[in-house]
Amino acid sequence: MDRIYFDNASTTPIDKRVLDAMLPYFSDFFGNPSSVLIEEGQMPGKAIDEARERVAELIHAEKGEIIFTGSATESNNLAIKGLALANRSKGRRIIFSDIEHFSILNQADFLTDLGFQIDYVKVDGYGIIDMGDLERKVTEDTILVALIHGNLEIGTIEPIEEVARFLKKRGILLHSDGTGTCGRIPVDVKELGVDTMTLSAHQINGPKGIGALYIKRGTRLTPIIHGGFQEMGYRAGTENVPYIVGFGEAARIAREEMGERMAHLTMLSKKLREGLASSIEYIHFTGHPEKRLPGHVSFWIEFVEGESLLLWLNLNGIASASGSACASNMAAEDEGGLKASHVLTAIGVPPEICHGSITFSLWKDNTVEEVEYVLSVMPGIVKRLRDMSPLYENYKKTGARTI
Amino acid sequence: MAKGPYSDIVMDHFMNPRNMGEIEDADGVGEVGNPACGDMMKLYLKIEGDRIVDAKFKTFGCGAAIASSSMTTELIKGKTIDEALKLSNEAVSEALGGLPPAKRHCSVLAEDALRLALEDYKKKKGLA
């Protein structure tokens, strides 16, 4: 049976057109772009320049505001550490939202060791930033806020413009992780008002191992990888030319096809969401109902555990993701490594319960037939797991909804 | 050959759980929950003389929790109470072809459920 891939928030396959664009730069045009005076270096240098232009166009930035990095994780590290270090004479406090990616959150200890203090801003039940809490958390000493643009686990899109306006009045910088949005929905960094923004290639049919950071012109940022003068001095290391070219091509295609993709995905996710809502009892959709990524359907189901749900979907040929504790970190040394998703915890899903959370993230190649197939197998899987659930048995006997 | 983190035996017991269900007139019932993962396991025993003649389970949990419950019922059916009390979580894990380190607590959960079910039986019989 053909697999149904509904896990595009984890990664997407490389578009054939992207791969074709990349291939010559592995061998035919192998030169080092820093070797500007020899022919071998000139062609790759030009290719990087064009890719930078394409990525800039995707988010309405200028070419000189785009830096290529090794991943979105690296971009988030460069932005936060780079802005913090460049502005430490102004203040030592940084605010992270509770639903940031690990590549933001896990910088906290390192930054604390450097003398910074991290404060956390809450989100509401939909995952939208709590502006009142932000106002309370901002101090004279606050220099930077990190707020993700589109959360890949619950799909919610944050009101970046509003936050940027609020922060600008107070002279505070704003970094936004646009991994989930750049290339999926229209992004205009000037309208959003961000100072830095992270982009990822593999989220939009580009290769893994390449990311980018938008750095608004005039922003002071201290590099964290030191070496040669690549990427305008912000990121040393010989450029990964084929991957940069691939990112550029993926960005071009994403921009040109965005309109039709969004319409297609909106139709698919509406059908999927409505179908699940009408066929499964005690299902709770997560994230904001409207302000969300197209094609993103996330939920949790009572009396059913997430990893078991995910495994059964997989056995039925369907790829999905789960934020449940049980499914969290299979490689952990012990059960201490198992934690329910911090994003679900932040929006108020009970953390002590191993809930049946699932994220379906659809993308351009998914079809109505696939949605219909998923809808046809889901009720059976849920029934099977509920039939063996002591929680469901207890609910039927006592009416107790322990979750 | 298993492709994922679980052994073929774990996947087999996950997909085709043995002895899943309830025993209405069970002689001993053990229910345990694990806060680390949120698993819930309920084990029902039917005991005649000092022998476990039937065992059934219901489990809310991950693949390892379901497989551990299923395997435990298989391992104790037909055993005497004393024999069943000797069943360790390592034996459950071993019978399953091993569990990922982060999931070993699932086999501990099964062992705990078994002990509680046997204690419950002894209490009911006035043996404890």
Short mmCIF file of N, CA and C in Angstrom, two decimals, chain B residues 1-93:
data_model
loop_
_atom_site.label_atom_id
_atom_site.label_comp_id
_atom_site.label_asym_id
_atom_site.label_seq_id
_atom_site.Cartn_x
_atom_site.Cartn_y
_atom_site.Cartn_z
N MET B 1 12.62 -8.60 10.69
CA MET B 1 13.49 -7.74 11.52
C MET B 1 12.78 -6.42 11.83
N ALA B 2 12.77 -6.06 13.10
CA ALA B 2 12.06 -4.84 13.51
C ALA B 2 12.70 -3.60 12.88
N LYS B 3 11.86 -2.72 12.37
CA LYS B 3 12.36 -1.50 11.74
C LYS B 3 12.45 -0.36 12.74
N GLY B 4 11.51 -0.34 13.68
CA GLY B 4 11.47 0.77 14.64
C GLY B 4 12.18 0.43 15.93
N PRO B 5 11.89 1.18 16.98
CA PRO B 5 12.56 0.95 18.26
C PRO B 5 12.05 -0.29 18.99
N TYR B 6 10.92 -0.84 18.57
CA TYR B 6 10.35 -2.00 19.24
C TYR B 6 10.70 -3.29 18.52
N SER B 7 10.88 -4.35 19.31
CA SER B 7 11.17 -5.67 18.74
C SER B 7 9.93 -6.20 18.02
N ASP B 8 10.13 -7.23 17.21
CA ASP B 8 9.00 -7.85 16.51
C ASP B 8 7.99 -8.43 17.49
N ILE B 9 8.51 -8.95 18.61
CA ILE B 9 7.60 -9.55 19.60
C ILE B 9 6.72 -8.45 20.23
N VAL B 10 7.34 -7.32 20.56
CA VAL B 10 6.57 -6.21 21.12
C VAL B 10 5.48 -5.80 20.13
N MET B 11 5.85 -5.65 18.87
CA MET B 11 4.87 -5.22 17.87
C MET B 11 3.76 -6.26 17.69
N ASP B 12 4.15 -7.53 17.77
CA ASP B 12 3.14 -8.59 17.64
C ASP B 12 2.12 -8.49 18.79
N HIS B 13 2.62 -8.32 20.01
CA HIS B 13 1.71 -8.21 21.16
C HIS B 13 0.92 -6.91 21.15
N PHE B 14 1.52 -5.87 20.57
CA PHE B 14 0.80 -4.59 20.44
C PHE B 14 -0.37 -4.74 19.46
N MET B 15 -0.07 -5.40 18.34
CA MET B 15 -1.10 -5.54 17.29
C MET B 15 -2.13 -6.61 17.63
N ASN B 16 -1.66 -7.69 18.25
CA ASN B 16 -2.55 -8.80 18.60
C ASN B 16 -2.45 -9.10 20.09
N PRO B 17 -2.95 -8.19 20.90
CA PRO B 17 -2.80 -8.40 22.35
C PRO B 17 -3.51 -9.67 22.80
N ARG B 18 -2.82 -10.46 23.63
CA ARG B 18 -3.40 -11.69 24.17
C ARG B 18 -4.15 -11.35 25.46
N ASN B 19 -5.29 -11.99 25.61
CA ASN B 19 -6.04 -11.89 26.87
C ASN B 19 -6.48 -10.47 27.21
N MET B 20 -6.84 -9.70 26.19
CA MET B 20 -7.31 -8.35 26.46
C MET B 20 -8.78 -8.42 26.86
N GLY B 21 -9.13 -7.71 27.91
CA GLY B 21 -10.52 -7.65 28.33
C GLY B 21 -10.65 -7.67 29.85
N GLU B 22 -11.87 -7.96 30.30
CA GLU B 22 -12.15 -7.96 31.74
C GLU B 22 -12.57 -9.36 32.18
N ILE B 23 -12.37 -9.66 33.44
CA ILE B 23 -13.00 -10.85 34.02
C ILE B 23 -14.01 -10.33 35.04
N GLU B 24 -15.29 -10.55 34.74
CA GLU B 24 -16.35 -9.97 35.58
C GLU B 24 -16.24 -10.40 37.04
N ASP B 25 -16.03 -11.72 37.25
CA ASP B 25 -15.96 -12.22 38.62
C ASP B 25 -14.52 -12.56 39.01
N ALA B 26 -13.63 -11.64 38.75
CA ALA B 26 -12.21 -11.88 39.01
C ALA B 26 -11.96 -12.12 40.50
N ASP B 27 -10.97 -12.98 40.77
CA ASP B 27 -10.62 -13.25 42.17
C ASP B 27 -9.61 -12.23 42.69
N GLY B 28 -8.91 -11.63 41.76
CA GLY B 28 -7.94 -10.60 42.15
C GLY B 28 -7.82 -9.57 41.04
N VAL B 29 -7.81 -8.28 41.41
CA VAL B 29 -7.66 -7.21 40.42
C VAL B 29 -6.54 -6.28 40.87
N GLY B 30 -5.66 -5.96 39.99
CA GLY B 30 -4.57 -5.02 40.30
C GLY B 30 -4.59 -3.87 39.31
N GLU B 31 -4.62 -2.65 39.84
CA GLU B 31 -4.62 -1.48 38.95
C GLU B 31 -3.48 -0.57 39.32
N VAL B 32 -2.67 -0.22 38.34
CA VAL B 32 -1.54 0.68 38.61
C VAL B 32 -1.46 1.76 37.55
N GLY B 33 -0.89 2.88 37.96
CA GLY B 33 -0.67 3.98 37.03
C GLY B 33 0.77 4.43 37.17
N ASN B 34 1.32 4.94 36.09
CA ASN B 34 2.70 5.42 36.17
C ASN B 34 2.75 6.90 35.81
N PRO B 35 3.16 7.73 36.78
CA PRO B 35 3.13 9.17 36.52
C PRO B 35 4.13 9.62 35.46
N ALA B 36 5.21 8.85 35.26
CA ALA B 36 6.21 9.27 34.27
C ALA B 36 5.61 9.33 32.89
N CYS B 37 4.73 8.43 32.61
CA CYS B 37 4.22 8.30 31.26
C CYS B 37 2.71 8.48 31.21
N GLY B 38 2.06 8.29 32.37
CA GLY B 38 0.61 8.39 32.39
C GLY B 38 -0.07 7.10 32.02
N ASP B 39 0.69 6.00 31.97
CA ASP B 39 0.09 4.70 31.65
C ASP B 39 -0.84 4.24 32.76
N MET B 40 -1.86 3.49 32.38
CA MET B 40 -2.76 2.85 33.34
C MET B 40 -2.90 1.40 32.94
N MET B 41 -2.73 0.51 33.92
CA MET B 41 -2.83 -0.91 33.62
C MET B 41 -3.74 -1.57 34.64
N LYS B 42 -4.65 -2.41 34.17
CA LYS B 42 -5.57 -3.11 35.07
C LYS B 42 -5.50 -4.59 34.73
N LEU B 43 -5.17 -5.40 35.73
CA LEU B 43 -4.98 -6.83 35.53
C LEU B 43 -6.01 -7.62 36.33
N TYR B 44 -6.69 -8.56 35.67
CA TYR B 44 -7.72 -9.37 36.32
C TYR B 44 -7.25 -10.82 36.38
N LEU B 45 -7.39 -11.45 37.55
CA LEU B 45 -6.96 -12.84 37.69
C LEU B 45 -8.13 -13.73 38.13
N LYS B 46 -8.16 -14.92 37.57
CA LYS B 46 -9.10 -15.95 38.03
C LYS B 46 -8.22 -17.05 38.64
N ILE B 47 -8.45 -17.34 39.90
CA ILE B 47 -7.57 -18.28 40.60
C ILE B 47 -8.37 -19.45 41.15
N GLU B 48 -7.89 -20.65 40.88
CA GLU B 48 -8.51 -21.86 41.43
C GLU B 48 -7.46 -22.61 42.22
N GLY B 49 -7.77 -22.86 43.49
CA GLY B 49 -6.75 -23.47 44.36
C GLY B 49 -5.64 -22.45 44.51
N ASP B 50 -4.42 -22.82 44.16
CA ASP B 50 -3.35 -21.82 44.19
C ASP B 50 -2.85 -21.54 42.76
N ARG B 51 -3.68 -21.85 41.79
CA ARG B 51 -3.25 -21.71 40.41
C ARG B 51 -4.03 -20.61 39.66
N ILE B 52 -3.33 -19.85 38.86
CA ILE B 52 -3.96 -18.81 38.04
C ILE B 52 -4.52 -19.49 36.79
N VAL B 53 -5.84 -19.57 36.71
CA VAL B 53 -6.43 -20.29 35.57
C VAL B 53 -6.79 -19.34 34.42
N ASP B 54 -6.92 -18.05 34.75
CA ASP B 54 -7.18 -17.10 33.66
C ASP B 54 -6.65 -15.72 34.07
N ALA B 55 -6.22 -14.96 33.06
CA ALA B 55 -5.74 -13.60 33.31
C ALA B 55 -6.14 -12.73 32.14
N LYS B 56 -6.64 -11.55 32.44
CA LYS B 56 -6.97 -10.60 31.39
C LYS B 56 -6.51 -9.21 31.80
N PHE B 57 -6.38 -8.33 30.80
CA PHE B 57 -5.90 -6.98 31.12
C PHE B 57 -6.62 -5.93 30.29
N LYS B 58 -6.57 -4.72 30.84
CA LYS B 58 -6.91 -3.53 30.06
C LYS B 58 -5.81 -2.51 30.31
N THR B 59 -5.34 -1.87 29.26
CA THR B 59 -4.24 -0.93 29.41
C THR B 59 -4.46 0.32 28.58
N PHE B 60 -4.20 1.46 29.22
CA PHE B 60 -4.14 2.75 28.52
C PHE B 60 -2.66 3.09 28.48
N GLY B 61 -2.08 3.05 27.32
CA GLY B 61 -0.66 3.35 27.30
C GLY B 61 -0.03 3.13 25.94
N CYS B 62 1.28 3.22 25.93
CA CYS B 62 2.04 3.15 24.69
C CYS B 62 2.19 1.70 24.24
N GLY B 63 2.88 1.51 23.13
CA GLY B 63 3.10 0.17 22.60
C GLY B 63 3.74 -0.76 23.61
N ALA B 64 4.75 -0.25 24.33
CA ALA B 64 5.46 -1.09 25.30
C ALA B 64 4.56 -1.48 26.46
N ALA B 65 3.69 -0.57 26.87
CA ALA B 65 2.78 -0.85 27.99
C ALA B 65 1.77 -1.93 27.60
N ILE B 66 1.24 -1.83 26.40
CA ILE B 66 0.27 -2.82 25.93
C ILE B 66 0.93 -4.18 25.77
N ALA B 67 2.11 -4.19 25.16
CA ALA B 67 2.82 -5.45 24.95
C ALA B 67 3.23 -6.08 26.28
N SER B 68 3.67 -5.27 27.24
CA SER B 68 4.07 -5.79 28.56
C SER B 68 2.88 -6.42 29.28
N SER B 69 1.72 -5.77 29.16
CA SER B 69 0.51 -6.32 29.80
C SER B 69 0.15 -7.65 29.17
N SER B 70 0.15 -7.66 27.85
CA SER B 70 -0.22 -8.86 27.11
C SER B 70 0.72 -10.02 27.45
N MET B 71 2.02 -9.74 27.44
CA MET B 71 3.01 -10.78 27.72
C MET B 71 2.89 -11.29 29.16
N THR B 72 2.63 -10.39 30.09
CA THR B 72 2.49 -10.79 31.49
C THR B 72 1.36 -11.79 31.65
N THR B 73 0.22 -11.52 31.00
CA THR B 73 -0.90 -12.47 31.12
C THR B 73 -0.50 -13.83 30.55
N GLU B 74 0.23 -13.82 29.46
CA GLU B 74 0.67 -15.08 28.86
C GLU B 74 1.58 -15.86 29.81
N LEU B 75 2.49 -15.11 30.46
CA LEU B 75 3.50 -15.75 31.30
C LEU B 75 2.92 -16.32 32.61
N ILE B 76 1.82 -15.77 33.07
CA ILE B 76 1.32 -16.22 34.38
C ILE B 76 0.18 -17.22 34.30
N LYS B 77 -0.43 -17.32 33.14
CA LYS B 77 -1.55 -18.27 33.04
C LYS B 77 -1.07 -19.69 33.28
N GLY B 78 -1.74 -20.39 34.20
CA GLY B 78 -1.36 -21.76 34.51
C GLY B 78 -0.33 -21.86 35.61
N LYS B 79 0.24 -20.73 36.00
CA LYS B 79 1.27 -20.74 37.06
C LYS B 79 0.60 -20.75 38.44
N THR B 80 1.34 -21.23 39.44
CA THR B 80 0.85 -21.12 40.82
C THR B 80 1.11 -19.69 41.29
N ILE B 81 0.48 -19.31 42.37
CA ILE B 81 0.67 -17.96 42.90
C ILE B 81 2.14 -17.71 43.24
N ASP B 82 2.76 -18.69 43.88
CA ASP B 82 4.18 -18.53 44.23
C ASP B 82 5.06 -18.38 43.01
N GLU B 83 4.74 -19.14 41.98
CA GLU B 83 5.52 -19.02 40.73
C GLU B 83 5.32 -17.63 40.11
N ALA B 84 4.06 -17.19 40.12
CA ALA B 84 3.75 -15.89 39.51
C ALA B 84 4.44 -14.75 40.26
N LEU B 85 4.52 -14.90 41.59
CA LEU B 85 5.16 -13.84 42.38
C LEU B 85 6.64 -13.70 42.05
N LYS B 86 7.21 -14.74 41.49
CA LYS B 86 8.64 -14.68 41.14
C LYS B 86 8.88 -14.00 39.79
N LEU B 87 7.78 -13.76 39.08
CA LEU B 87 7.94 -13.14 37.75
C LEU B 87 8.47 -11.71 37.90
N SER B 88 9.60 -11.44 37.29
CA SER B 88 10.20 -10.11 37.41
C SER B 88 9.94 -9.30 36.14
N ASN B 89 10.10 -7.98 36.26
CA ASN B 89 9.94 -7.14 35.08
C ASN B 89 10.99 -7.47 34.03
N GLU B 90 12.17 -7.90 34.50
CA GLU B 90 13.23 -8.28 33.54
C GLU B 90 12.77 -9.47 32.70
N ALA B 91 12.06 -10.40 33.35
CA ALA B 91 11.60 -11.58 32.62
C ALA B 91 10.57 -11.19 31.57
N VAL B 92 9.71 -10.23 31.92
CA VAL B 92 8.71 -9.74 30.96
C VAL B 92 9.41 -9.08 29.78
N SER B 93 10.37 -8.22 30.12
CA SER B 93 11.12 -7.50 29.10
C SER B 93 11.88 -8.47 28.19
#
